[in-house]
Amino acid sequence: GENVEQHPSTLSVQEGDSAVIKCTYSDSASNYFPWYKQELGKRPQLIIDIRSNVGEKKDQRIAVTLNKTAKHFSLHITETQPEDSAVYFCAASRYGGATNKLIFGTGTLLAVQP
Amino acid sequence: DSGVTQTPKHLITATGQRVTLRCSPRSGDLSVYWYQQSLDQGLQFLIQYYNGEERAKGNILERFSAQQFPDLHSELNLSSLELGDSALYFCASSKGQAGTGELFFGEGSRLTVL
């Protein structure tokens, strides 16, 4: 089955700096890669996703890149702000497959220091 | 508010006991997913139902069972509870059964086993 590895487990940056979180996946059939943000004591919420037919997607200060050959994808946050502090989870699944089994990475705790 | 309702929000019980967690999906969503979140394990996929039928299974213990009812709400039953079952249990829902995109998470049910 699918296995998703995520690094680093914790990341501390200064406000205004960039943050990068990296994930690798094992199932070459996976073609949908979302990122969820979980603030302290809250539920996970989707912030951006990418499908395997594109290599990069941007939404304001966040972007995701995908390298299908290497089976890894990354989340980039620019001009970080204190409200970006949260746990970020990457995930992988097969879009259009028989199931929507979304497998998550172990999470990255991002702390943005003011 | 995601539209996904989970009850109870908090539950404290003793080892060996049985509990039932309940989830009502967003209106119109046919798929329900259960995830377990413990401190060092991230979001572990347990099971998925689509329109009343089991669609995918993850690392769900034999002591755990789930079902989705005709009105689409779902219940997760945890029996012979152990200390290690203490965790936050999330329910999520989506419209389709395939990897069609965003999962909407409830606020979670925090289970403490003493």
Short mmCIF file of C-alpha atoms in Angstrom, two decimals:
data_model
loop_
_atom_site.label_atom_id
_atom_site.label_comp_id
_atom_site.label_asym_id
_atom_site.label_seq_id
_atom_site.Cartn_x
_atom_site.Cartn_y
_atom_site.Cartn_z
CA GLY A 1 0.00 0.00 0.00
CA GLU A 2 0.88 3.66 -0.14
CA ASN A 3 3.42 5.06 2.30
CA VAL A 4 4.12 8.77 2.65
CA GLU A 5 7.21 10.11 4.36
CA GLN A 6 7.43 13.74 5.43
CA HIS A 7 10.39 15.90 6.50
CA PRO A 8 11.25 17.74 8.61
CA SER A 9 9.12 16.87 11.63
CA THR A 10 9.66 20.36 13.07
CA LEU A 11 10.64 23.60 11.37
CA SER A 12 11.28 26.97 12.94
CA VAL A 13 11.64 30.08 10.79
CA GLN A 14 11.73 33.81 11.32
CA GLU A 15 8.75 35.83 10.20
CA GLY A 16 9.21 36.81 6.58
CA ASP A 17 11.44 33.85 5.73
CA SER A 18 10.43 30.97 3.49
CA ALA A 19 9.56 27.47 4.66
CA VAL A 20 9.82 24.24 2.68
CA ILE A 21 8.33 20.89 3.64
CA LYS A 22 9.12 17.78 1.63
CA CYS A 23 7.28 14.49 1.14
CA THR A 24 7.95 11.28 -0.72
CA TYR A 25 5.44 8.63 -1.69
CA SER A 26 5.82 4.98 -2.59
CA ASP A 27 2.86 4.12 -4.86
CA SER A 28 3.61 5.21 -8.42
CA ALA A 29 -0.14 5.05 -9.17
CA SER A 30 -0.86 7.90 -6.75
CA ASN A 31 -1.89 10.99 -8.66
CA TYR A 32 -3.44 13.37 -6.16
CA PHE A 33 -1.39 15.18 -3.53
CA PRO A 34 -3.13 17.52 -1.09
CA TRP A 35 -1.71 19.49 1.80
CA TYR A 36 -3.66 20.02 5.01
CA LYS A 37 -3.03 22.56 7.74
CA GLN A 38 -3.98 21.81 11.32
CA GLU A 39 -3.87 24.67 13.78
CA LEU A 40 -3.53 23.83 17.46
CA GLY A 41 -6.68 22.16 18.74
CA LYS A 42 -8.42 22.44 15.38
CA ARG A 43 -9.38 20.11 12.56
CA PRO A 44 -7.18 19.59 9.49
CA GLN A 45 -8.16 21.79 6.54
CA LEU A 46 -7.11 21.61 2.92
CA ILE A 47 -4.85 24.48 1.86
CA ILE A 48 -3.68 23.41 -1.58
CA ASP A 49 -3.60 20.31 -3.74
CA ILE A 50 -1.95 19.18 -6.96
CA ARG A 51 -2.70 16.49 -9.47
CA SER A 52 -0.03 14.54 -11.29
CA ASN A 53 -0.69 16.18 -14.65
CA VAL A 54 0.93 19.41 -13.43
CA GLY A 55 4.32 20.09 -11.92
CA GLU A 56 3.58 23.18 -9.87
CA LYS A 57 0.63 25.06 -8.44
CA LYS A 58 0.56 28.39 -6.63
CA ASP A 59 -1.97 30.14 -4.43
CA GLN A 60 -0.77 33.48 -3.10
CA ARG A 61 2.07 32.74 -0.65
CA ILE A 62 1.90 28.96 -0.92
CA ALA A 63 3.01 26.70 -3.73
CA VAL A 64 3.36 23.00 -4.26
CA THR A 65 5.76 21.25 -6.62
CA LEU A 66 5.62 17.67 -7.79
CA ASN A 67 8.34 15.46 -9.24
CA LYS A 68 6.63 12.28 -10.46
CA THR A 69 9.85 10.63 -11.54
CA ALA A 70 11.38 10.95 -8.10
CA LYS A 71 8.01 10.47 -6.38
CA HIS A 72 8.31 13.51 -4.20
CA PHE A 73 6.40 16.72 -3.69
CA SER A 74 7.01 19.83 -1.63
CA LEU A 75 5.13 22.68 0.00
CA HIS A 76 6.66 26.13 -0.19
CA ILE A 77 5.46 29.00 1.98
CA THR A 78 6.93 32.43 1.28
CA GLU A 79 6.90 35.53 3.47
CA THR A 80 5.85 33.48 6.48
CA GLN A 81 3.61 35.07 9.09
CA PRO A 82 2.88 34.03 12.69
CA GLU A 83 -0.55 32.76 11.62
CA ASP A 84 1.22 30.21 9.42
CA SER A 85 2.30 28.42 12.61
CA ALA A 86 0.56 25.02 12.56
CA VAL A 87 1.09 21.36 11.74
CA TYR A 88 1.17 20.68 8.02
CA PHE A 89 0.34 17.27 6.58
CA CYS A 90 1.04 16.05 3.09
CA ALA A 91 -1.02 13.20 1.66
CA ALA A 92 -1.35 11.00 -1.40
CA SER A 93 -4.12 9.07 -3.08
CA ARG A 94 -5.40 7.94 -6.46
CA TYR A 95 -7.72 10.51 -7.98
CA GLY A 96 -10.39 8.70 -9.96
CA GLY A 97 -9.50 5.35 -8.45
CA ALA A 98 -11.88 2.92 -6.84
CA THR A 99 -11.31 4.36 -3.39
CA ASN A 100 -10.36 7.68 -1.92
CA LYS A 101 -7.90 6.24 0.54
CA LEU A 102 -5.96 9.33 1.52
CA ILE A 103 -2.69 8.44 3.24
CA PHE A 104 -1.08 11.18 5.27
CA GLY A 105 2.51 11.88 6.15
CA THR A 106 3.48 12.22 9.80
CA GLY A 107 3.22 15.99 9.84
CA THR A 108 5.53 19.00 10.18
CA LEU A 109 5.19 21.41 13.07
CA LEU A 110 5.98 24.84 11.65
CA ALA A 111 6.76 27.61 14.12
CA VAL A 112 7.06 31.13 12.75
CA GLN A 113 8.96 33.34 15.17
CA PRO A 114 7.87 37.01 15.16
CA ASP B 1 -17.56 25.04 10.43
CA SER B 2 -16.93 22.13 8.04
CA GLY B 3 -20.48 20.77 8.26
CA VAL B 4 -19.23 17.47 9.66
CA THR B 5 -20.54 16.77 13.15
CA GLN B 6 -18.87 14.43 15.59
CA THR B 7 -20.09 13.34 19.00
CA PRO B 8 -19.03 13.13 21.73
CA LYS B 9 -16.27 15.78 21.72
CA HIS B 10 -14.60 14.25 24.75
CA LEU B 11 -14.85 10.80 26.27
CA ILE B 12 -13.08 9.32 29.28
CA THR B 13 -13.39 5.63 29.97
CA ALA B 14 -11.55 2.71 31.51
CA THR B 15 -9.53 -0.11 29.99
CA GLY B 16 -11.64 -2.99 28.79
CA GLN B 17 -14.66 -0.83 28.08
CA ARG B 18 -16.46 -0.19 24.79
CA VAL B 19 -17.35 3.16 23.27
CA THR B 20 -19.15 4.39 20.17
CA LEU B 21 -18.18 7.51 18.26
CA ARG B 22 -20.70 9.09 15.95
CA CYS B 23 -20.28 11.14 12.80
CA SER B 24 -22.75 13.01 10.61
CA PRO B 25 -21.27 13.95 7.23
CA ARG B 26 -21.85 17.18 5.31
CA SER B 27 -25.15 17.35 3.54
CA GLY B 28 -24.80 15.62 0.18
CA ASP B 29 -21.55 13.82 0.99
CA LEU B 30 -21.71 10.07 0.47
CA SER B 31 -18.25 9.08 1.71
CA VAL B 32 -17.21 8.94 5.34
CA TYR B 33 -13.68 8.32 6.57
CA TRP B 34 -12.31 7.64 10.02
CA TYR B 35 -8.81 8.68 11.08
CA GLN B 36 -6.94 8.22 14.34
CA GLN B 37 -4.53 10.93 15.48
CA SER B 38 -2.12 10.23 18.28
CA LEU B 39 0.85 12.38 19.22
CA ASP B 40 3.51 10.36 17.46
CA GLN B 41 1.52 8.79 14.65
CA GLY B 42 0.06 11.67 12.69
CA LEU B 43 -3.23 10.93 10.92
CA GLN B 44 -3.72 7.19 10.58
CA PHE B 45 -6.38 6.07 8.11
CA LEU B 46 -8.77 3.57 9.65
CA ILE B 47 -11.66 2.95 7.26
CA GLN B 48 -13.80 4.47 4.51
CA TYR B 49 -17.48 4.00 3.68
CA TYR B 50 -19.33 5.08 0.59
CA ASN B 51 -23.12 5.15 0.53
CA GLY B 52 -23.35 2.50 3.21
CA GLU B 53 -20.67 0.15 1.92
CA GLU B 54 -17.12 -0.33 3.11
CA ARG B 55 -14.70 0.90 0.41
CA ALA B 56 -11.24 0.87 1.95
CA LYS B 57 -9.57 -0.32 5.10
CA GLY B 58 -6.42 0.93 6.72
CA ASN B 59 -4.72 0.11 9.98
CA ILE B 60 -7.91 -0.64 11.84
CA LEU B 61 -7.62 -3.07 14.73
CA GLU B 62 -9.92 -6.08 14.97
CA ARG B 63 -11.27 -4.61 18.23
CA PHE B 64 -12.58 -1.67 16.20
CA SER B 65 -15.52 -1.75 13.83
CA ALA B 66 -17.51 0.80 11.91
CA GLN B 67 -20.60 1.13 9.81
CA GLN B 68 -22.47 3.69 7.75
CA PHE B 69 -26.22 3.80 8.07
CA PRO B 70 -28.87 4.49 5.40
CA ASP B 71 -29.07 8.13 6.52
CA LEU B 72 -25.29 8.25 5.86
CA HIS B 73 -24.20 8.89 9.41
CA SER B 74 -21.43 6.63 10.62
CA GLU B 75 -20.40 5.07 13.89
CA LEU B 76 -16.99 3.83 14.99
CA ASN B 77 -17.11 1.20 17.71
CA LEU B 78 -14.03 0.66 19.86
CA SER B 79 -14.06 -2.32 22.21
CA SER B 80 -11.76 -3.92 24.79
CA LEU B 81 -10.13 -0.55 25.10
CA GLU B 82 -6.44 -0.27 25.94
CA LEU B 83 -4.41 2.68 27.16
CA GLY B 84 -2.86 2.97 23.72
CA ASP B 85 -6.25 3.63 22.15
CA SER B 86 -6.25 7.09 23.70
CA ALA B 87 -6.26 9.45 20.75
CA LEU B 88 -8.20 12.01 18.79
CA TYR B 89 -10.54 10.30 16.33
CA PHE B 90 -11.49 12.33 13.29
CA CYS B 91 -14.32 11.71 10.91
CA ALA B 92 -14.20 13.27 7.46
CA SER B 93 -16.57 13.30 4.53
CA SER B 94 -16.46 13.93 0.80
CA LYS B 95 -18.93 13.87 -2.07
CA GLY B 96 -17.51 11.04 -4.09
CA GLN B 97 -15.83 7.77 -3.36
CA ALA B 98 -12.88 8.15 -5.66
CA GLY B 99 -10.03 10.53 -5.02
CA THR B 100 -12.20 13.45 -6.03
CA GLY B 101 -10.65 16.05 -3.82
CA GLU B 102 -11.15 17.69 -0.50
CA LEU B 103 -11.98 15.83 2.66
CA PHE B 104 -13.92 17.87 5.20
CA PHE B 105 -12.98 16.98 8.76
CA GLY B 106 -15.09 17.18 11.87
CA GLU B 107 -13.75 18.63 15.11
CA GLY B 108 -12.80 15.18 16.38
CA SER B 109 -13.66 13.03 19.37
CA ARG B 110 -10.96 12.91 22.01
CA LEU B 111 -10.87 9.54 23.71
CA THR B 112 -8.98 9.07 26.96
CA VAL B 113 -8.60 5.53 28.29
CA LEU B 114 -7.56 5.33 31.95
#
